[in-house]
Amino acid sequence: MSSDARFQHGFTTRAIHAGQEPDPTTGAVTMPVHFTSTYKQDGVGGLRGGYEYSRSANPTRTALQEALAALEQGSTGMAFASGLAAEDALLRTVCAPGDHVVLPGDAYGGTFRLVSKVYARWGVEYTPVDLADLDAVQAAIRPTTRLVWCETPTNPLLNIADIAGLAAVAHGAGALLAVDNTFASPYLQQPLTLGADVVVHSTTKYLGGHSDVVGGALVTADASLGEQLAFSQNAMGAVAGPMDAWLVLRGIKTLGVRMEAHQANAARIAEFLTAHPAVSSVLWPGLPDHPGHDVAAKQMSGFGGMLSFRLAGGEEAALRVCERATVFTLAESLGGVESLIEHPGRMTHASAAGSPLEVPADLVRLSVGIEDAEDLLADLEQALAP
Ligand SMILES: *Cc1c(COP(=O)(O)O)cnc(C)c1O
């Protein structure tokens, strides 16, 4: 893949330029937002640049899709209305009734809900497994397994799965490996280069990066899977609109510098929390005693800006920290420039209560933003004070 001419430039050069040549008629340096549903034809069937109707293709979305493919080193990028719309297009293209999917034991709650509540009704079966245990993944494989679904790092426990190992297990069984790369972003991890078949993103998070848009993406390694999914994207219709595509396109230009700032702040916070008496454990793959540290160091170029920690004082203490923080905003979602704090048990993962995906009640999740580290540390210090 990396010998492809499109990937000859560095990551941030690709983020700024891939799919975004200056406009040939006006010279505009940034991609315009093409607010149009349809396109004039020069004679019947005479399309200019292949555009006929904006569900099928829109130039702003095309630019984003090319940029996404370039960042993930894939053949085909597709932009959707949300991360879950992208997941839906993938699952419905790859799975038919009677097929089986292996899911992460701590999958993103929306992914688990989509498979367990929507697809289960259509006869798609699933098994949640600890993806860090390749033998357990192998044991969960059935003759009907079509897809192994991976998240690494996971939400909110920051568990790490070995992408190359999972690709070998999935391919040995004739299944595809899908990796939800939302937490790492392509700046830190490029699953297609490690053997994954398709990458999934909630572009709402780090790719958009400014908490101002909801979007999703798929990128495939292989052009023929890309063609099948692009057919579904048009046939099912949950495409990204031009304004949303433009916001993500703008966001990814600074992905590299933002990720460096996110993870530098996360490293400072991990060190601070590890030494704090009110904190019983810190979950961040950059810590040498994190169980996934070695695999993360092998397959990621950095450890990212998501960090969770557990409170010695239990759920009450966890809720108190969330409510006392002021620079950290109490909110769901992640990946924006501003720091967020949340209580997964009562917020993002409340729907997992009583399921195999239930999270500890004493857990707090941080999406570490790019504010000044001193302000973030001081805020946590006062929020954790007795
Ligand atoms: C947010 C998120 C999704 C879902 O994306 P939406 O844009 O909210 O539909 C999927 N996976 C992960 C890891 C997420 O954080």
PDB file of C-alpha atoms in Angstrom, residues 7-224:
ATOM      1  CA  PHE A   7       0.966   7.976   0.190  1.00  0.00           C
ATOM      2  CA  GLN A   8       4.400   9.390  -0.628  1.00  0.00           C
ATOM      3  CA  HIS A   9       3.887  12.513   1.496  1.00  0.00           C
ATOM      4  CA  GLY A  10       3.915  12.703   5.272  1.00  0.00           C
ATOM      5  CA  PHE A  11       0.718  12.408   7.289  1.00  0.00           C
ATOM      6  CA  THR A  12       0.001  16.086   7.852  1.00  0.00           C
ATOM      7  CA  THR A  13       0.828  17.005   4.265  1.00  0.00           C
ATOM      8  CA  ARG A  14      -1.758  14.435   3.193  1.00  0.00           C
ATOM      9  CA  ALA A  15      -4.240  15.762   5.779  1.00  0.00           C
ATOM     10  CA  ILE A  16      -3.938  19.253   4.322  1.00  0.00           C
ATOM     11  CA  HIS A  17      -3.782  18.428   0.612  1.00  0.00           C
ATOM     12  CA  ALA A  18      -5.245  15.000  -0.254  1.00  0.00           C
ATOM     13  CA  GLY A  19      -8.409  15.425  -2.312  1.00  0.00           C
ATOM     14  CA  GLN A  20      -8.131  19.202  -1.964  1.00  0.00           C
ATOM     15  CA  GLU A  21      -6.481  20.690  -5.020  1.00  0.00           C
ATOM     16  CA  PRO A  22      -7.237  24.432  -5.414  1.00  0.00           C
ATOM     17  CA  ASP A  23     -10.484  24.984  -7.322  1.00  0.00           C
ATOM     18  CA  PRO A  24      -9.609  24.961 -11.082  1.00  0.00           C
ATOM     19  CA  THR A  25     -12.068  27.736 -12.028  1.00  0.00           C
ATOM     20  CA  THR A  26     -11.521  30.255  -9.196  1.00  0.00           C
ATOM     21  CA  GLY A  27      -8.251  29.193  -7.582  1.00  0.00           C
ATOM     22  CA  ALA A  28      -9.975  28.984  -4.182  1.00  0.00           C
ATOM     23  CA  VAL A  29      -7.462  27.329  -1.879  1.00  0.00           C
ATOM     24  CA  THR A  30     -10.060  25.628   0.321  1.00  0.00           C
ATOM     25  CA  MET A  31     -12.702  23.238  -0.920  1.00  0.00           C
ATOM     26  CA  PRO A  32     -16.014  25.106  -1.328  1.00  0.00           C
ATOM     27  CA  VAL A  33     -19.117  23.813   0.447  1.00  0.00           C
ATOM     28  CA  HIS A  34     -21.119  22.575  -2.536  1.00  0.00           C
ATOM     29  CA  PHE A  35     -24.684  23.263  -1.443  1.00  0.00           C
ATOM     30  CA  THR A  36     -26.408  21.626  -4.382  1.00  0.00           C
ATOM     31  CA  SER A  37     -28.615  18.582  -4.732  1.00  0.00           C
ATOM     32  CA  THR A  38     -28.253  18.199  -8.506  1.00  0.00           C
ATOM     33  CA  TYR A  39     -25.931  19.063 -11.431  1.00  0.00           C
ATOM     34  CA  LYS A  40     -26.520  20.438 -14.925  1.00  0.00           C
ATOM     35  CA  GLN A  41     -25.927  17.865 -17.640  1.00  0.00           C
ATOM     36  CA  ASP A  42     -24.348  18.880 -20.938  1.00  0.00           C
ATOM     37  CA  GLY A  43     -26.766  16.854 -23.039  1.00  0.00           C
ATOM     38  CA  VAL A  44     -28.476  13.740 -21.672  1.00  0.00           C
ATOM     39  CA  GLY A  45     -25.979  11.792 -19.605  1.00  0.00           C
ATOM     40  CA  GLY A  46     -23.259  14.425 -20.177  1.00  0.00           C
ATOM     41  CA  LEU A  47     -21.956  14.697 -16.627  1.00  0.00           C
ATOM     42  CA  ARG A  48     -19.236  17.178 -15.657  1.00  0.00           C
ATOM     43  CA  GLY A  49     -16.816  15.338 -13.421  1.00  0.00           C
ATOM     44  CA  GLY A  50     -19.219  12.469 -12.788  1.00  0.00           C
ATOM     45  CA  TYR A  51     -21.687  14.401 -10.624  1.00  0.00           C
ATOM     46  CA  GLU A  52     -25.412  13.845 -11.168  1.00  0.00           C
ATOM     47  CA  TYR A  53     -27.145  13.889  -7.742  1.00  0.00           C
ATOM     48  CA  SER A  54     -25.714  14.666  -4.287  1.00  0.00           C
ATOM     49  CA  ARG A  55     -26.751  11.440  -2.544  1.00  0.00           C
ATOM     50  CA  SER A  56     -24.577   9.619  -5.081  1.00  0.00           C
ATOM     51  CA  ALA A  57     -21.725  12.142  -4.999  1.00  0.00           C
ATOM     52  CA  ASN A  58     -21.026  15.738  -3.965  1.00  0.00           C
ATOM     53  CA  PRO A  59     -17.626  17.406  -4.549  1.00  0.00           C
ATOM     54  CA  THR A  60     -17.191  18.460  -0.903  1.00  0.00           C
ATOM     55  CA  ARG A  61     -17.901  14.926   0.266  1.00  0.00           C
ATOM     56  CA  THR A  62     -15.619  13.493  -2.437  1.00  0.00           C
ATOM     57  CA  ALA A  63     -12.752  15.662  -1.139  1.00  0.00           C
ATOM     58  CA  LEU A  64     -13.306  14.363   2.395  1.00  0.00           C
ATOM     59  CA  GLN A  65     -13.531  10.767   1.195  1.00  0.00           C
ATOM     60  CA  GLU A  66     -10.240  11.067  -0.683  1.00  0.00           C
ATOM     61  CA  ALA A  67      -8.577  12.648   2.337  1.00  0.00           C
ATOM     62  CA  LEU A  68      -9.852   9.866   4.611  1.00  0.00           C
ATOM     63  CA  ALA A  69      -8.555   7.174   2.254  1.00  0.00           C
ATOM     64  CA  ALA A  70      -5.165   8.910   2.097  1.00  0.00           C
ATOM     65  CA  LEU A  71      -4.917   9.190   5.903  1.00  0.00           C
ATOM     66  CA  GLU A  72      -5.816   5.546   6.522  1.00  0.00           C
ATOM     67  CA  GLN A  73      -3.734   4.351   3.528  1.00  0.00           C
ATOM     68  CA  GLY A  74      -6.799   2.680   2.056  1.00  0.00           C
ATOM     69  CA  SER A  75      -8.277   2.434  -1.421  1.00  0.00           C
ATOM     70  CA  THR A  76     -11.805   3.745  -0.810  1.00  0.00           C
ATOM     71  CA  GLY A  77     -13.124   6.295   1.686  1.00  0.00           C
ATOM     72  CA  MET A  78     -16.819   6.910   2.356  1.00  0.00           C
ATOM     73  CA  ALA A  79     -18.364   9.626   4.536  1.00  0.00           C
ATOM     74  CA  PHE A  80     -21.650   9.051   6.366  1.00  0.00           C
ATOM     75  CA  ALA A  81     -24.134  11.046   8.418  1.00  0.00           C
ATOM     76  CA  SER A  82     -22.811   9.541  11.686  1.00  0.00           C
ATOM     77  CA  GLY A  83     -20.488   6.854  12.969  1.00  0.00           C
ATOM     78  CA  LEU A  84     -23.452   4.559  13.514  1.00  0.00           C
ATOM     79  CA  ALA A  85     -24.699   5.162   9.959  1.00  0.00           C
ATOM     80  CA  ALA A  86     -21.267   4.004   8.742  1.00  0.00           C
ATOM     81  CA  GLU A  87     -21.464   0.931  10.993  1.00  0.00           C
ATOM     82  CA  ASP A  88     -24.968   0.158   9.726  1.00  0.00           C
ATOM     83  CA  ALA A  89     -23.831   0.314   6.091  1.00  0.00           C
ATOM     84  CA  LEU A  90     -20.930  -2.019   6.854  1.00  0.00           C
ATOM     85  CA  LEU A  91     -22.944  -4.565   8.843  1.00  0.00           C
ATOM     86  CA  ARG A  92     -25.790  -4.660   6.329  1.00  0.00           C
ATOM     87  CA  THR A  93     -23.395  -5.117   3.429  1.00  0.00           C
ATOM     88  CA  VAL A  94     -21.318  -7.854   5.006  1.00  0.00           C
ATOM     89  CA  CYS A  95     -23.890  -9.767   7.090  1.00  0.00           C
ATOM     90  CA  ALA A  96     -27.050 -11.618   6.117  1.00  0.00           C
ATOM     91  CA  PRO A  97     -29.548 -13.385   8.418  1.00  0.00           C
ATOM     92  CA  GLY A  98     -27.860 -16.389  10.054  1.00  0.00           C
ATOM     93  CA  ASP A  99     -24.396 -14.797   9.976  1.00  0.00           C
ATOM     94  CA  HIS A 100     -22.325 -14.253  13.090  1.00  0.00           C
ATOM     95  CA  VAL A 101     -20.232 -11.322  14.340  1.00  0.00           C
ATOM     96  CA  VAL A 102     -17.514 -11.328  17.024  1.00  0.00           C
ATOM     97  CA  LEU A 103     -17.767  -8.148  19.104  1.00  0.00           C
ATOM     98  CA  PRO A 104     -15.401  -6.612  21.646  1.00  0.00           C
ATOM     99  CA  GLY A 105     -16.412  -7.495  25.213  1.00  0.00           C
ATOM    100  CA  ASP A 106     -16.411  -3.758  25.923  1.00  0.00           C
ATOM    101  CA  ALA A 107     -17.649  -2.466  22.566  1.00  0.00           C
ATOM    102  CA  TYR A 108     -18.822   1.121  22.160  1.00  0.00           C
ATOM    103  CA  GLY A 109     -22.361   1.104  23.589  1.00  0.00           C
ATOM    104  CA  GLY A 110     -23.968   2.246  20.340  1.00  0.00           C
ATOM    105  CA  THR A 111     -22.264  -0.563  18.409  1.00  0.00           C
ATOM    106  CA  PHE A 112     -23.488  -3.128  20.948  1.00  0.00           C
ATOM    107  CA  ARG A 113     -26.996  -1.663  20.817  1.00  0.00           C
ATOM    108  CA  LEU A 114     -27.053  -1.725  16.993  1.00  0.00           C
ATOM    109  CA  VAL A 115     -25.999  -5.380  16.859  1.00  0.00           C
ATOM    110  CA  SER A 116     -27.888  -6.677  19.899  1.00  0.00           C
ATOM    111  CA  LYS A 117     -31.140  -4.740  19.448  1.00  0.00           C
ATOM    112  CA  VAL A 118     -31.439  -4.101  15.697  1.00  0.00           C
ATOM    113  CA  TYR A 119     -29.450  -6.807  13.888  1.00  0.00           C
ATOM    114  CA  ALA A 120     -30.387  -9.594  16.331  1.00  0.00           C
ATOM    115  CA  ARG A 121     -34.020  -9.130  15.207  1.00  0.00           C
ATOM    116  CA  TRP A 122     -32.907  -9.865  11.653  1.00  0.00           C
ATOM    117  CA  GLY A 123     -31.180 -13.071  12.706  1.00  0.00           C
ATOM    118  CA  VAL A 124     -27.587 -11.830  12.907  1.00  0.00           C
ATOM    119  CA  GLU A 125     -25.885 -13.540  15.856  1.00  0.00           C
ATOM    120  CA  TYR A 126     -23.060 -12.107  17.945  1.00  0.00           C
ATOM    121  CA  THR A 127     -20.581 -13.075  20.658  1.00  0.00           C
ATOM    122  CA  PRO A 128     -18.890 -10.461  22.877  1.00  0.00           C
ATOM    123  CA  VAL A 129     -15.272 -11.520  23.563  1.00  0.00           C
ATOM    124  CA  ASP A 130     -12.226 -10.082  25.315  1.00  0.00           C
ATOM    125  CA  LEU A 131     -10.260  -9.170  22.181  1.00  0.00           C
ATOM    126  CA  ALA A 132      -6.991  -9.031  24.107  1.00  0.00           C
ATOM    127  CA  ASP A 133      -7.279 -12.848  24.356  1.00  0.00           C
ATOM    128  CA  LEU A 134      -6.677 -14.214  20.838  1.00  0.00           C
ATOM    129  CA  ASP A 135      -7.462 -17.782  21.942  1.00  0.00           C
ATOM    130  CA  ALA A 136     -10.882 -16.621  23.150  1.00  0.00           C
ATOM    131  CA  VAL A 137     -11.457 -14.890  19.812  1.00  0.00           C
ATOM    132  CA  GLN A 138     -10.462 -18.063  17.963  1.00  0.00           C
ATOM    133  CA  ALA A 139     -12.835 -20.090  20.170  1.00  0.00           C
ATOM    134  CA  ALA A 140     -15.726 -17.707  19.418  1.00  0.00           C
ATOM    135  CA  ILE A 141     -15.370 -18.154  15.642  1.00  0.00           C
ATOM    136  CA  ARG A 142     -18.184 -20.140  13.983  1.00  0.00           C
ATOM    137  CA  PRO A 143     -18.544 -21.378  10.406  1.00  0.00           C
ATOM    138  CA  THR A 144     -20.997 -18.484   9.950  1.00  0.00           C
ATOM    139  CA  THR A 145     -18.662 -15.770  11.304  1.00  0.00           C
ATOM    140  CA  ARG A 146     -18.448 -13.019   8.684  1.00  0.00           C
ATOM    141  CA  LEU A 147     -16.934 -10.225  10.716  1.00  0.00           C
ATOM    142  CA  VAL A 148     -14.615  -9.682  13.658  1.00  0.00           C
ATOM    143  CA  TRP A 149     -15.258  -6.209  15.073  1.00  0.00           C
ATOM    144  CA  CYS A 150     -12.360  -4.592  16.892  1.00  0.00           C
ATOM    145  CA  GLU A 151     -11.959  -1.431  18.901  1.00  0.00           C
ATOM    146  CA  THR A 152      -8.530  -0.523  20.225  1.00  0.00           C
ATOM    147  CA  PRO A 153      -8.134   1.347  22.521  1.00  0.00           C
ATOM    148  CA  THR A 154     -11.614   0.547  23.844  1.00  0.00           C
ATOM    149  CA  ASN A 155     -14.147   2.868  25.369  1.00  0.00           C
ATOM    150  CA  PRO A 156     -14.075   3.523  28.326  1.00  0.00           C
ATOM    151  CA  LEU A 157     -11.602   0.935  29.691  1.00  0.00           C
ATOM    152  CA  LEU A 158      -8.765   1.664  27.229  1.00  0.00           C
ATOM    153  CA  ASN A 159      -8.131  -2.026  26.591  1.00  0.00           C
ATOM    154  CA  ILE A 160      -5.789  -2.839  23.713  1.00  0.00           C
ATOM    155  CA  ALA A 161      -6.230  -5.531  21.055  1.00  0.00           C
ATOM    156  CA  ASP A 162      -3.508  -6.807  18.725  1.00  0.00           C
ATOM    157  CA  ILE A 163      -4.763  -5.806  15.258  1.00  0.00           C
ATOM    158  CA  ALA A 164      -2.329  -8.004  13.291  1.00  0.00           C
ATOM    159  CA  GLY A 165      -3.165 -11.012  15.504  1.00  0.00           C
ATOM    160  CA  LEU A 166      -6.901 -10.447  15.055  1.00  0.00           C
ATOM    161  CA  ALA A 167      -6.470 -10.108  11.286  1.00  0.00           C
ATOM    162  CA  ALA A 168      -4.786 -13.522  11.208  1.00  0.00           C
ATOM    163  CA  VAL A 169      -7.624 -15.121  13.219  1.00  0.00           C
ATOM    164  CA  ALA A 170     -10.352 -13.462  11.147  1.00  0.00           C
ATOM    165  CA  HIS A 171      -8.753 -14.254   7.795  1.00  0.00           C
ATOM    166  CA  GLY A 172      -8.054 -17.856   8.881  1.00  0.00           C
ATOM    167  CA  ALA A 173     -11.810 -18.195   9.330  1.00  0.00           C
ATOM    168  CA  GLY A 174     -12.690 -16.461   6.043  1.00  0.00           C
ATOM    169  CA  ALA A 175     -14.059 -13.463   7.963  1.00  0.00           C
ATOM    170  CA  LEU A 176     -13.287  -9.761   7.645  1.00  0.00           C
ATOM    171  CA  LEU A 177     -11.624  -7.647  10.322  1.00  0.00           C
ATOM    172  CA  ALA A 178     -13.239  -4.246  10.941  1.00  0.00           C
ATOM    173  CA  VAL A 179     -11.434  -1.819  13.257  1.00  0.00           C
ATOM    174  CA  ASP A 180     -13.222   1.123  14.863  1.00  0.00           C
ATOM    175  CA  ASN A 181     -10.287   3.554  14.846  1.00  0.00           C
ATOM    176  CA  THR A 182     -12.165   6.455  16.470  1.00  0.00           C
ATOM    177  CA  PHE A 183     -10.107   6.559  19.689  1.00  0.00           C
ATOM    178  CA  ALA A 184      -6.638   6.419  18.127  1.00  0.00           C
ATOM    179  CA  SER A 185      -7.370   8.366  14.923  1.00  0.00           C
ATOM    180  CA  PRO A 186      -5.290   7.597  11.813  1.00  0.00           C
ATOM    181  CA  TYR A 187      -2.546   9.860  13.138  1.00  0.00           C
ATOM    182  CA  LEU A 188      -1.663   7.308  15.818  1.00  0.00           C
ATOM    183  CA  GLN A 189      -2.773   4.032  14.243  1.00  0.00           C
ATOM    184  CA  GLN A 190      -3.466   2.835  10.694  1.00  0.00           C
ATOM    185  CA  PRO A 191      -5.211  -0.543  10.998  1.00  0.00           C
ATOM    186  CA  LEU A 192      -5.281  -1.264   7.244  1.00  0.00           C
ATOM    187  CA  THR A 193      -1.471  -1.389   7.256  1.00  0.00           C
ATOM    188  CA  LEU A 194      -1.698  -4.032  10.021  1.00  0.00           C
ATOM    189  CA  GLY A 195      -4.038  -6.323   8.076  1.00  0.00           C
ATOM    190  CA  ALA A 196      -7.532  -4.971   8.811  1.00  0.00           C
ATOM    191  CA  ASP A 197     -10.007  -4.979   5.918  1.00  0.00           C
ATOM    192  CA  VAL A 198     -12.028  -1.925   6.836  1.00  0.00           C
ATOM    193  CA  VAL A 199     -11.674   0.992   9.240  1.00  0.00           C
ATOM    194  CA  VAL A 200     -14.687   2.605  10.895  1.00  0.00           C
ATOM    195  CA  HIS A 201     -14.746   6.149  12.290  1.00  0.00           C
ATOM    196  CA  SER A 202     -17.019   8.375  14.206  1.00  0.00           C
ATOM    197  CA  THR A 203     -15.665  11.568  12.591  1.00  0.00           C
ATOM    198  CA  THR A 204     -17.663  13.356  15.306  1.00  0.00           C
ATOM    199  CA  LYS A 205     -14.624  12.768  17.523  1.00  0.00           C
ATOM    200  CA  TYR A 206     -10.930  13.416  16.749  1.00  0.00           C
ATOM    201  CA  LEU A 207     -11.245  13.774  12.960  1.00  0.00           C
ATOM    202  CA  GLY A 208     -13.776  16.609  13.289  1.00  0.00           C
ATOM    203  CA  GLY A 209     -11.981  17.625  16.456  1.00  0.00           C
ATOM    204  CA  HIS A 210     -14.044  20.681  17.469  1.00  0.00           C
ATOM    205  CA  SER A 211     -17.314  19.190  18.810  1.00  0.00           C
ATOM    206  CA  ASP A 212     -19.294  20.910  16.057  1.00  0.00           C
ATOM    207  CA  VAL A 213     -20.343  18.068  13.750  1.00  0.00           C
ATOM    208  CA  VAL A 214     -21.699  14.501  13.794  1.00  0.00           C
ATOM    209  CA  GLY A 215     -20.314  12.227  11.087  1.00  0.00           C
ATOM    210  CA  GLY A 216     -18.945   8.798  10.272  1.00  0.00           C
ATOM    211  CA  ALA A 217     -16.635   7.098   7.812  1.00  0.00           C
ATOM    212  CA  LEU A 218     -15.537   3.793   6.357  1.00  0.00           C
ATOM    213  CA  VAL A 219     -12.216   3.192   4.623  1.00  0.00           C
ATOM    214  CA  THR A 220     -11.407  -0.131   2.954  1.00  0.00           C
ATOM    215  CA  ALA A 221      -8.061  -1.654   2.072  1.00  0.00           C
ATOM    216  CA  ASP A 222      -9.465  -3.429  -0.938  1.00  0.00           C
ATOM    217  CA  ALA A 223     -11.160  -1.677  -3.872  1.00  0.00           C
ATOM    218  CA  SER A 224     -13.764  -4.411  -4.431  1.00  0.00           C
TER     219      SER A 224
END
